[in-house]
Amino acid sequence: MARFTLPRDLYHGKGVMGEVLSGLKGKKAIVVTGGSSMRRGGFLAKAQAALEKAGMEVLIYDGVEPDPSVTTVMKGAKVMQQFNPDWIVAIGGGSPIDAAKAMWAFYEYPEVTFESLCTPFNFPELRTKAKFVAIPSTSGTATEVTAFSVITDYDKGIKYPLADFNITPDIGIIDYELVETLPKTQIAYTGLDALTHAIEAYVSTLSCNFTDPLALYAIKLIFANLKNSYDGDLEARGTMHDAQCLAGMAFSNALLGIVHSMAHKSGAVFKQNGETVHIIHGCANAMYLTKVIAYNAKDKRAEHRYAEIADYIGIKGATDADKVKALIAAIADLRSSVNTPDCIKNYDDGHGGKVSEEEFLSKLEKMADDAIGDACTGSNPRIPTHEEMVNLYKACYYGTEVDF
């Protein structure tokens, strides 16, 4: 039996956040957010004012870090247990929304263990205490419509993708105002993250008639709008906010593939001078996507699905194999047009952090094993052997061709 699950309500457009939040019914709301961007932009104050207009007592829980940790989740859950909110409102990038989803489980079930939540689709029944609103400020993760949350265990250096339809938000608010001032690098990485979501959903072994149209149209919108959004076109930026949401609807139900498996297991494992070199998730996906397409296309069904994507967005080729090559080239061109690196060797975390060859090779074997065991691997068109995953990671580090 297949299942297709989305939030009960999605609101989209410029400036819709205040109207939606002021119409909620309840006594208490906790607002979970990240650093200072939502406060600087005035959006945190707008959200609080709207909730207070609805007659609710409001508590702000801020400071959720990029790539949120198990520790942050547990601290936030304890605050929720003390405050007892009717509504959990998460506003910001994927990190605070993902963190709030995990906090939600521990708020309602303090006795549950993080280890048990790591088993896919093993969450307890939520909404016994609170409902959930997600308001994204980036155009990539689509966590406002998905059944997923990614939480990092820094002691182990692993990102855990939590998966359960219980954590699909009740309400998603796609407000274009929140993305109008995004930094260009963030626009690039999140946009390419959304492209990866849509492509992986379309070739997933769990794709279906309900997910395919969403994935295809998201891909078309991203190819048409990402560069313009990057260059400052606000109409294109609003369209990208819609496109990433459509991609999220597709992958939340069709699931993903090994681009994400590889990104999850390589995002927080490298160090330089004792400090973690974060490979930003969207950038990792962008670097790995073309290599994984070349690998997956050895499967005839996957090759034909990639060719269908090429057909839909107007990429020409005499055969399916030709179309796949042209699609890979088009993705590489799009990636280059928004100044995104093509391989790990050329990656810089923005703070001078780079992944040395020695460090990469020292972590390679374990990364390969961990990626094969990732929850996203099961719906990939091909299940890699250990040797194949090692070679895929090498191709992604050095930028070499994939033909195996």
Short mmCIF file of C-alpha atoms in Angstrom, two decimals:
data_model
loop_
_atom_site.label_atom_id
_atom_site.label_comp_id
_atom_site.label_asym_id
_atom_site.label_seq_id
_atom_site.Cartn_x
_atom_site.Cartn_y
_atom_site.Cartn_z
CA MET A 1 0.00 0.00 0.00
CA ALA A 2 1.38 3.39 -1.02
CA ARG A 3 0.78 6.56 0.98
CA PHE A 4 0.76 10.27 0.08
CA THR A 5 0.86 12.70 3.02
CA LEU A 6 1.05 16.50 3.07
CA PRO A 7 0.28 19.21 5.66
CA ARG A 8 -3.43 19.81 6.15
CA ASP A 9 -3.01 23.43 4.99
CA LEU A 10 -0.45 25.26 2.85
CA TYR A 11 -0.55 29.04 2.58
CA HIS A 12 1.60 30.78 -0.02
CA GLY A 13 2.20 34.32 -1.21
CA LYS A 14 3.89 37.51 -0.15
CA GLY A 15 3.14 38.59 3.42
CA VAL A 16 0.78 35.73 4.33
CA MET A 17 2.49 34.78 7.61
CA GLY A 18 0.81 37.33 9.87
CA GLU A 19 -2.67 36.63 8.58
CA VAL A 20 -2.33 32.88 9.10
CA LEU A 21 -0.76 33.00 12.57
CA SER A 22 -3.26 35.55 13.90
CA GLY A 23 -6.07 33.14 13.04
CA LEU A 24 -4.80 30.16 15.07
CA LYS A 25 -6.75 28.95 18.10
CA GLY A 26 -4.91 28.11 21.32
CA LYS A 27 -3.51 29.31 24.64
CA LYS A 28 0.27 29.03 24.25
CA ALA A 29 2.73 28.99 21.36
CA ILE A 30 6.48 28.40 21.37
CA VAL A 31 8.41 29.88 18.45
CA VAL A 32 11.57 27.96 17.56
CA THR A 33 14.14 29.76 15.43
CA GLY A 34 17.84 29.89 14.62
CA GLY A 35 20.34 32.70 14.94
CA SER A 36 19.54 36.35 14.38
CA SER A 37 18.39 36.57 10.75
CA MET A 38 14.67 36.24 11.54
CA ARG A 39 15.05 38.80 14.33
CA ARG A 40 17.03 41.24 12.17
CA GLY A 41 14.51 41.01 9.36
CA GLY A 42 11.65 41.71 11.74
CA PHE A 43 9.97 38.39 10.98
CA LEU A 44 10.32 37.02 14.50
CA ALA A 45 8.57 40.10 15.90
CA LYS A 46 5.84 39.80 13.26
CA ALA A 47 5.26 36.16 14.14
CA GLN A 48 5.12 36.92 17.87
CA ALA A 49 2.72 39.86 17.36
CA ALA A 50 0.42 37.75 15.18
CA LEU A 51 0.30 34.92 17.73
CA GLU A 52 -0.38 37.39 20.54
CA LYS A 53 -3.15 38.89 18.41
CA ALA A 54 -4.62 35.38 18.34
CA GLY A 55 -4.72 35.56 22.16
CA MET A 56 -1.78 33.29 22.90
CA GLU A 57 1.07 33.52 25.38
CA VAL A 58 4.27 33.32 23.34
CA LEU A 59 7.71 32.00 24.24
CA ILE A 60 10.69 32.42 21.89
CA TYR A 61 13.26 29.61 21.78
CA ASP A 62 16.13 30.83 19.60
CA GLY A 63 19.73 29.94 18.93
CA VAL A 64 19.23 26.66 17.06
CA GLU A 65 22.54 26.15 15.24
CA PRO A 66 23.07 25.11 11.61
CA ASP A 67 23.00 21.31 11.44
CA PRO A 68 21.17 21.07 14.79
CA SER A 69 22.53 18.69 17.38
CA VAL A 70 20.96 16.05 19.58
CA THR A 71 21.91 18.27 22.55
CA THR A 72 19.96 21.24 21.15
CA VAL A 73 16.93 19.05 20.53
CA MET A 74 16.91 17.75 24.09
CA LYS A 75 17.30 21.25 25.56
CA GLY A 76 14.42 22.57 23.46
CA ALA A 77 12.19 19.64 24.39
CA LYS A 78 12.78 20.35 28.09
CA VAL A 79 11.72 23.99 27.59
CA MET A 80 8.56 22.78 25.84
CA GLN A 81 7.80 20.36 28.66
CA GLN A 82 7.94 23.26 31.12
CA PHE A 83 5.94 25.71 28.96
CA ASN A 84 3.29 23.28 27.62
CA PRO A 85 2.48 24.96 24.28
CA ASP A 86 -0.58 24.19 22.15
CA TRP A 87 1.32 25.24 19.03
CA ILE A 88 4.94 24.77 18.00
CA VAL A 89 5.82 27.41 15.41
CA ALA A 90 9.18 26.88 13.69
CA ILE A 91 10.50 29.76 11.60
CA GLY A 92 13.78 29.99 9.71
CA GLY A 93 15.90 27.66 7.63
CA GLY A 94 15.75 23.90 7.62
CA SER A 95 17.78 23.65 10.83
CA PRO A 96 15.33 25.22 13.33
CA ILE A 97 12.36 23.54 11.65
CA ASP A 98 14.07 20.13 11.72
CA ALA A 99 15.11 20.67 15.34
CA ALA A 100 11.59 21.68 16.34
CA LYS A 101 10.17 18.52 14.75
CA ALA A 102 12.44 16.36 16.89
CA MET A 103 11.73 18.49 20.00
CA TRP A 104 8.02 17.89 19.37
CA ALA A 105 8.45 14.12 19.83
CA PHE A 106 10.35 14.52 23.12
CA TYR A 107 7.87 17.14 24.35
CA GLU A 108 4.95 14.79 23.93
CA TYR A 109 6.87 11.64 24.94
CA PRO A 110 9.70 12.54 27.38
CA GLU A 111 10.55 8.86 27.85
CA VAL A 112 11.26 8.17 24.16
CA THR A 113 14.92 7.67 23.17
CA PHE A 114 16.72 9.29 20.27
CA GLU A 115 17.95 5.87 19.19
CA SER A 116 14.38 4.62 18.77
CA LEU A 117 13.48 7.66 16.63
CA CYS A 118 16.35 6.84 14.28
CA THR A 119 14.44 3.77 13.11
CA PRO A 120 12.44 5.01 10.09
CA PHE A 121 8.71 5.43 10.68
CA ASN A 122 8.95 4.54 14.35
CA PHE A 123 7.73 7.78 15.97
CA PRO A 124 4.94 7.64 18.56
CA GLU A 125 1.58 9.21 17.65
CA LEU A 126 1.99 12.99 17.90
CA ARG A 127 -0.53 15.84 18.38
CA THR A 128 -1.50 14.71 21.87
CA LYS A 129 -0.30 18.10 23.19
CA ALA A 130 0.52 20.40 20.28
CA LYS A 131 0.19 21.05 16.57
CA PHE A 132 3.00 22.25 14.34
CA VAL A 133 3.46 25.24 12.00
CA ALA A 134 6.52 25.52 9.75
CA ILE A 135 7.59 28.79 8.10
CA PRO A 136 10.69 28.37 5.91
CA SER A 137 13.10 31.25 5.29
CA THR A 138 15.15 29.40 2.67
CA SER A 139 14.14 27.81 -0.62
CA GLY A 140 15.63 24.34 -0.37
CA THR A 141 14.90 21.89 2.40
CA ALA A 142 11.07 21.94 2.08
CA THR A 143 10.93 20.65 5.64
CA GLU A 144 7.64 22.55 5.97
CA VAL A 145 5.94 19.76 3.96
CA THR A 146 8.07 16.72 4.67
CA ALA A 147 8.09 13.77 7.00
CA PHE A 148 11.80 14.22 7.68
CA SER A 149 14.19 15.87 10.11
CA VAL A 150 18.00 15.74 10.00
CA ILE A 151 19.76 15.89 13.37
CA THR A 152 23.54 15.67 13.92
CA ASP A 153 25.36 13.68 16.58
CA TYR A 154 28.62 15.61 16.78
CA ASP A 155 30.24 13.06 19.07
CA LYS A 156 29.88 10.46 16.32
CA GLY A 157 30.18 12.90 13.41
CA ILE A 158 26.99 11.56 11.80
CA LYS A 159 23.81 13.20 10.53
CA TYR A 160 20.71 11.14 11.28
CA PRO A 161 17.73 11.52 8.94
CA LEU A 162 14.62 10.98 11.08
CA ALA A 163 11.64 9.85 9.05
CA ASP A 164 7.99 9.52 10.03
CA PHE A 165 4.71 10.87 8.64
CA ASN A 166 3.87 11.99 12.20
CA ILE A 167 6.30 14.90 11.88
CA THR A 168 4.76 16.29 8.71
CA PRO A 169 3.67 19.77 9.85
CA ASP A 170 -0.01 20.63 10.25
CA ILE A 171 0.46 23.98 8.51
CA GLY A 172 3.12 25.19 6.07
CA ILE A 173 3.46 28.91 5.34
CA ILE A 174 5.33 29.78 2.13
CA ASP A 175 5.81 33.54 2.56
CA TYR A 176 7.93 35.09 -0.18
CA GLU A 177 8.97 38.03 2.01
CA LEU A 178 11.18 35.78 4.10
CA VAL A 179 13.48 34.92 1.16
CA GLU A 180 13.86 38.35 -0.41
CA THR A 181 17.12 39.19 1.39
CA LEU A 182 18.83 35.78 1.36
CA PRO A 183 22.60 35.78 0.71
CA LYS A 184 23.53 34.65 -2.79
CA THR A 185 25.45 31.59 -1.59
CA GLN A 186 22.41 30.42 0.35
CA ILE A 187 20.18 30.93 -2.68
CA ALA A 188 22.55 28.80 -4.76
CA TYR A 189 22.99 25.95 -2.29
CA THR A 190 19.35 25.70 -1.25
CA GLY A 191 18.15 25.93 -4.84
CA LEU A 192 20.44 23.09 -5.90
CA ASP A 193 19.30 21.14 -2.84
CA ALA A 194 15.72 21.49 -4.09
CA LEU A 195 16.77 20.34 -7.57
CA THR A 196 18.36 17.25 -6.03
CA HIS A 197 15.18 16.54 -4.07
CA ALA A 198 13.06 16.63 -7.21
CA ILE A 199 15.42 14.55 -9.36
CA GLU A 200 15.96 11.90 -6.70
CA ALA A 201 12.20 11.71 -6.06
CA TYR A 202 11.50 11.20 -9.77
CA VAL A 203 13.94 8.27 -10.13
CA SER A 204 13.22 6.78 -6.69
CA THR A 205 11.97 3.21 -6.66
CA LEU A 206 8.97 4.55 -4.68
CA SER A 207 7.96 7.25 -7.18
CA CYS A 208 4.34 7.12 -8.28
CA ASN A 209 1.64 8.96 -10.21
CA PHE A 210 1.08 11.31 -7.28
CA THR A 211 4.73 12.35 -6.90
CA ASP A 212 5.91 12.44 -10.52
CA PRO A 213 4.07 15.63 -11.62
CA LEU A 214 5.32 17.52 -8.54
CA ALA A 215 8.92 16.44 -9.13
CA LEU A 216 8.93 17.24 -12.84
CA TYR A 217 7.37 20.67 -12.48
CA ALA A 218 9.72 21.56 -9.64
CA ILE A 219 12.70 20.65 -11.85
CA LYS A 220 11.34 22.82 -14.67
CA LEU A 221 10.79 25.80 -12.36
CA ILE A 222 14.26 25.50 -10.82
CA PHE A 223 16.04 25.37 -14.17
CA ALA A 224 14.05 28.41 -15.30
CA ASN A 225 14.41 30.51 -12.14
CA LEU A 226 17.45 29.64 -10.01
CA LYS A 227 19.98 31.81 -11.89
CA ASN A 228 17.57 34.77 -11.99
CA SER A 229 16.84 34.37 -8.29
CA TYR A 230 20.59 34.26 -7.60
CA ASP A 231 20.97 37.49 -9.59
CA GLY A 232 18.35 39.30 -7.48
CA ASP A 233 15.08 38.87 -9.40
CA LEU A 234 12.46 38.84 -6.59
CA GLU A 235 9.74 37.32 -8.77
CA ALA A 236 12.06 34.43 -9.58
CA ARG A 237 12.92 34.16 -5.89
CA GLY A 238 9.24 33.77 -5.01
CA THR A 239 8.88 31.12 -7.71
CA MET A 240 11.88 29.26 -6.28
CA HIS A 241 10.17 29.27 -2.88
CA ASP A 242 7.20 27.53 -4.51
CA ALA A 243 9.44 25.16 -6.48
CA GLN A 244 11.32 23.90 -3.44
CA CYS A 245 8.00 23.21 -1.74
CA LEU A 246 6.76 21.20 -4.72
CA ALA A 247 10.01 19.22 -4.67
CA GLY A 248 9.46 18.59 -0.96
CA MET A 249 5.96 17.27 -1.56
CA ALA A 250 7.44 14.83 -4.07
CA PHE A 251 10.36 13.53 -2.05
CA SER A 252 8.51 13.34 1.26
CA ASN A 253 6.33 10.69 -0.37
CA ALA A 254 8.65 9.11 -2.95
CA LEU A 255 11.73 9.34 -0.70
CA LEU A 256 15.25 10.08 -1.94
CA GLY A 257 18.45 8.31 -2.96
CA ILE A 258 22.18 8.04 -2.41
CA VAL A 259 23.01 11.67 -3.17
CA HIS A 260 21.42 12.36 0.19
CA SER A 261 22.92 9.25 1.81
CA MET A 262 26.38 10.47 0.84
CA ALA A 263 25.68 14.05 1.92
CA HIS A 264 24.35 12.94 5.31
CA LYS A 265 27.45 10.90 6.07
CA SER A 266 30.05 13.38 4.85
CA GLY A 267 28.59 16.65 6.13
CA ALA A 268 30.19 16.77 9.59
CA VAL A 269 33.01 14.20 9.66
CA PHE A 270 35.98 16.25 8.47
CA LYS A 271 38.21 18.40 10.63
CA GLN A 272 40.89 21.02 10.09
CA ASN A 273 43.02 22.15 13.00
CA GLY A 274 40.61 20.45 15.37
CA GLU A 275 37.55 22.26 14.00
CA THR A 276 34.76 20.60 12.03
CA VAL A 277 34.70 21.50 8.34
CA HIS A 278 30.99 21.46 7.54
CA ILE A 279 30.13 20.52 3.98
CA ILE A 280 26.91 22.50 3.69
CA HIS A 281 24.13 20.08 2.82
CA GLY A 282 22.86 21.77 -0.33
CA CYS A 283 26.38 22.21 -1.67
CA ALA A 284 27.17 18.54 -0.97
CA ASN A 285 24.09 17.51 -2.93
CA ALA A 286 25.07 19.81 -5.79
CA MET A 287 28.58 18.33 -5.97
CA TYR A 288 27.41 14.72 -5.74
CA LEU A 289 24.31 14.81 -7.96
CA THR A 290 25.95 14.56 -11.37
CA LYS A 291 28.17 11.68 -10.23
CA VAL A 292 25.23 9.74 -8.82
CA ILE A 293 23.18 10.28 -11.99
CA ALA A 294 26.02 8.75 -14.03
CA TYR A 295 26.14 5.81 -11.61
CA ASN A 296 22.38 5.26 -11.42
CA ALA A 297 21.94 5.50 -15.19
CA LYS A 298 23.53 2.06 -15.54
CA ASP A 299 20.08 0.89 -14.40
CA LYS A 300 17.80 0.98 -17.47
CA ARG A 301 14.72 2.18 -15.61
CA ALA A 302 16.68 4.99 -14.00
CA GLU A 303 18.30 5.91 -17.32
CA HIS A 304 14.86 6.24 -18.92
CA ARG A 305 13.56 8.31 -16.00
CA TYR A 306 16.50 10.72 -16.30
CA ALA A 307 15.82 10.90 -20.04
CA GLU A 308 12.20 11.80 -19.30
CA ILE A 309 13.42 14.67 -17.13
CA ALA A 310 15.58 15.86 -20.02
CA ASP A 311 12.61 15.67 -22.38
CA TYR A 312 10.41 17.65 -20.01
CA ILE A 313 12.84 20.55 -19.68
CA GLY A 314 13.73 20.63 -23.36
CA ILE A 315 17.13 18.90 -23.38
CA LYS A 316 17.72 17.07 -26.65
CA GLY A 317 19.35 13.74 -27.40
CA ALA A 318 19.03 10.89 -29.90
CA THR A 319 18.96 8.16 -27.23
CA ASP A 320 18.27 7.89 -23.53
CA ALA A 321 22.00 7.69 -22.90
CA ASP A 322 22.58 10.89 -24.88
CA LYS A 323 19.84 12.67 -22.93
CA VAL A 324 21.35 11.59 -19.60
CA LYS A 325 24.75 12.97 -20.62
CA ALA A 326 23.11 16.22 -21.71
CA LEU A 327 21.16 16.43 -18.43
CA ILE A 328 24.38 15.97 -16.44
CA ALA A 329 26.00 18.73 -18.47
CA ALA A 330 23.01 21.04 -17.94
CA ILE A 331 23.13 20.49 -14.17
CA ALA A 332 26.87 21.18 -14.17
CA ASP A 333 26.28 24.40 -16.11
CA LEU A 334 23.55 25.50 -13.70
CA ARG A 335 25.78 24.71 -10.73
CA SER A 336 28.62 26.72 -12.26
CA SER A 337 26.32 29.65 -13.08
CA VAL A 338 25.60 30.12 -9.36
CA ASN A 339 29.26 29.75 -8.33
CA THR A 340 28.95 26.38 -6.61
CA PRO A 341 32.00 24.07 -6.49
CA ASP A 342 32.02 20.89 -8.52
CA CYS A 343 33.86 18.59 -6.09
CA ILE A 344 34.92 18.26 -2.45
CA LYS A 345 38.55 19.04 -3.29
CA ASN A 346 37.46 22.51 -4.45
CA TYR A 347 35.06 23.11 -1.54
CA ASP A 348 35.57 25.86 1.03
CA ASP A 349 33.20 26.15 4.00
CA GLY A 350 33.28 29.96 3.86
CA HIS A 351 35.66 30.23 6.81
CA GLY A 352 38.77 28.90 5.13
CA GLY A 353 37.91 25.31 6.01
CA LYS A 354 38.87 22.75 3.36
CA VAL A 355 38.93 18.95 3.22
CA SER A 356 42.47 17.70 2.67
CA GLU A 357 43.11 14.59 0.63
CA GLU A 358 44.70 12.89 3.64
CA GLU A 359 41.67 13.65 5.83
CA PHE A 360 39.27 12.51 3.11
CA LEU A 361 41.03 9.19 2.57
CA SER A 362 41.25 8.54 6.31
CA LYS A 363 37.45 8.77 6.63
CA LEU A 364 36.51 7.21 3.29
CA GLU A 365 35.89 3.57 4.23
CA LYS A 366 33.64 4.39 7.19
CA MET A 367 31.75 7.05 5.22
CA ALA A 368 31.05 4.49 2.52
CA ASP A 369 29.67 1.97 5.02
CA ASP A 370 27.60 4.62 6.78
CA ALA A 371 26.17 5.91 3.50
CA ILE A 372 25.11 2.44 2.41
CA GLY A 373 23.29 2.08 5.73
CA ASP A 374 21.57 5.47 5.44
CA ALA A 375 17.77 5.52 5.32
CA CYS A 376 17.80 7.15 1.85
CA THR A 377 19.75 4.33 0.20
CA GLY A 378 16.85 1.87 0.11
CA SER A 379 14.87 3.84 -2.49
CA ASN A 380 17.84 4.52 -4.78
CA PRO A 381 17.67 2.86 -8.23
CA ARG A 382 20.92 0.97 -7.57
CA ILE A 383 22.16 -0.29 -4.20
CA PRO A 384 25.93 0.25 -4.18
CA THR A 385 28.46 -2.24 -2.94
CA HIS A 386 31.06 -0.97 -0.52
CA GLU A 387 33.60 -0.70 -3.34
CA GLU A 388 31.15 1.23 -5.54
CA MET A 389 30.36 3.67 -2.75
CA VAL A 390 34.06 4.20 -2.10
CA ASN A 391 34.58 4.94 -5.80
CA LEU A 392 31.59 7.28 -5.88
CA TYR A 393 32.98 9.29 -2.97
CA LYS A 394 36.37 9.41 -4.72
CA ALA A 395 34.73 10.74 -7.89
CA CYS A 396 32.99 13.38 -5.78
CA TYR A 397 36.24 14.37 -4.09
CA TYR A 398 38.43 14.57 -7.16
CA GLY A 399 35.77 15.51 -9.73
CA THR A 400 36.54 12.46 -11.88
CA GLU A 401 34.19 10.60 -14.20
CA VAL A 402 31.94 7.74 -13.08
CA ASP A 403 31.72 4.61 -15.26
CA PHE A 404 31.00 1.59 -13.09
#
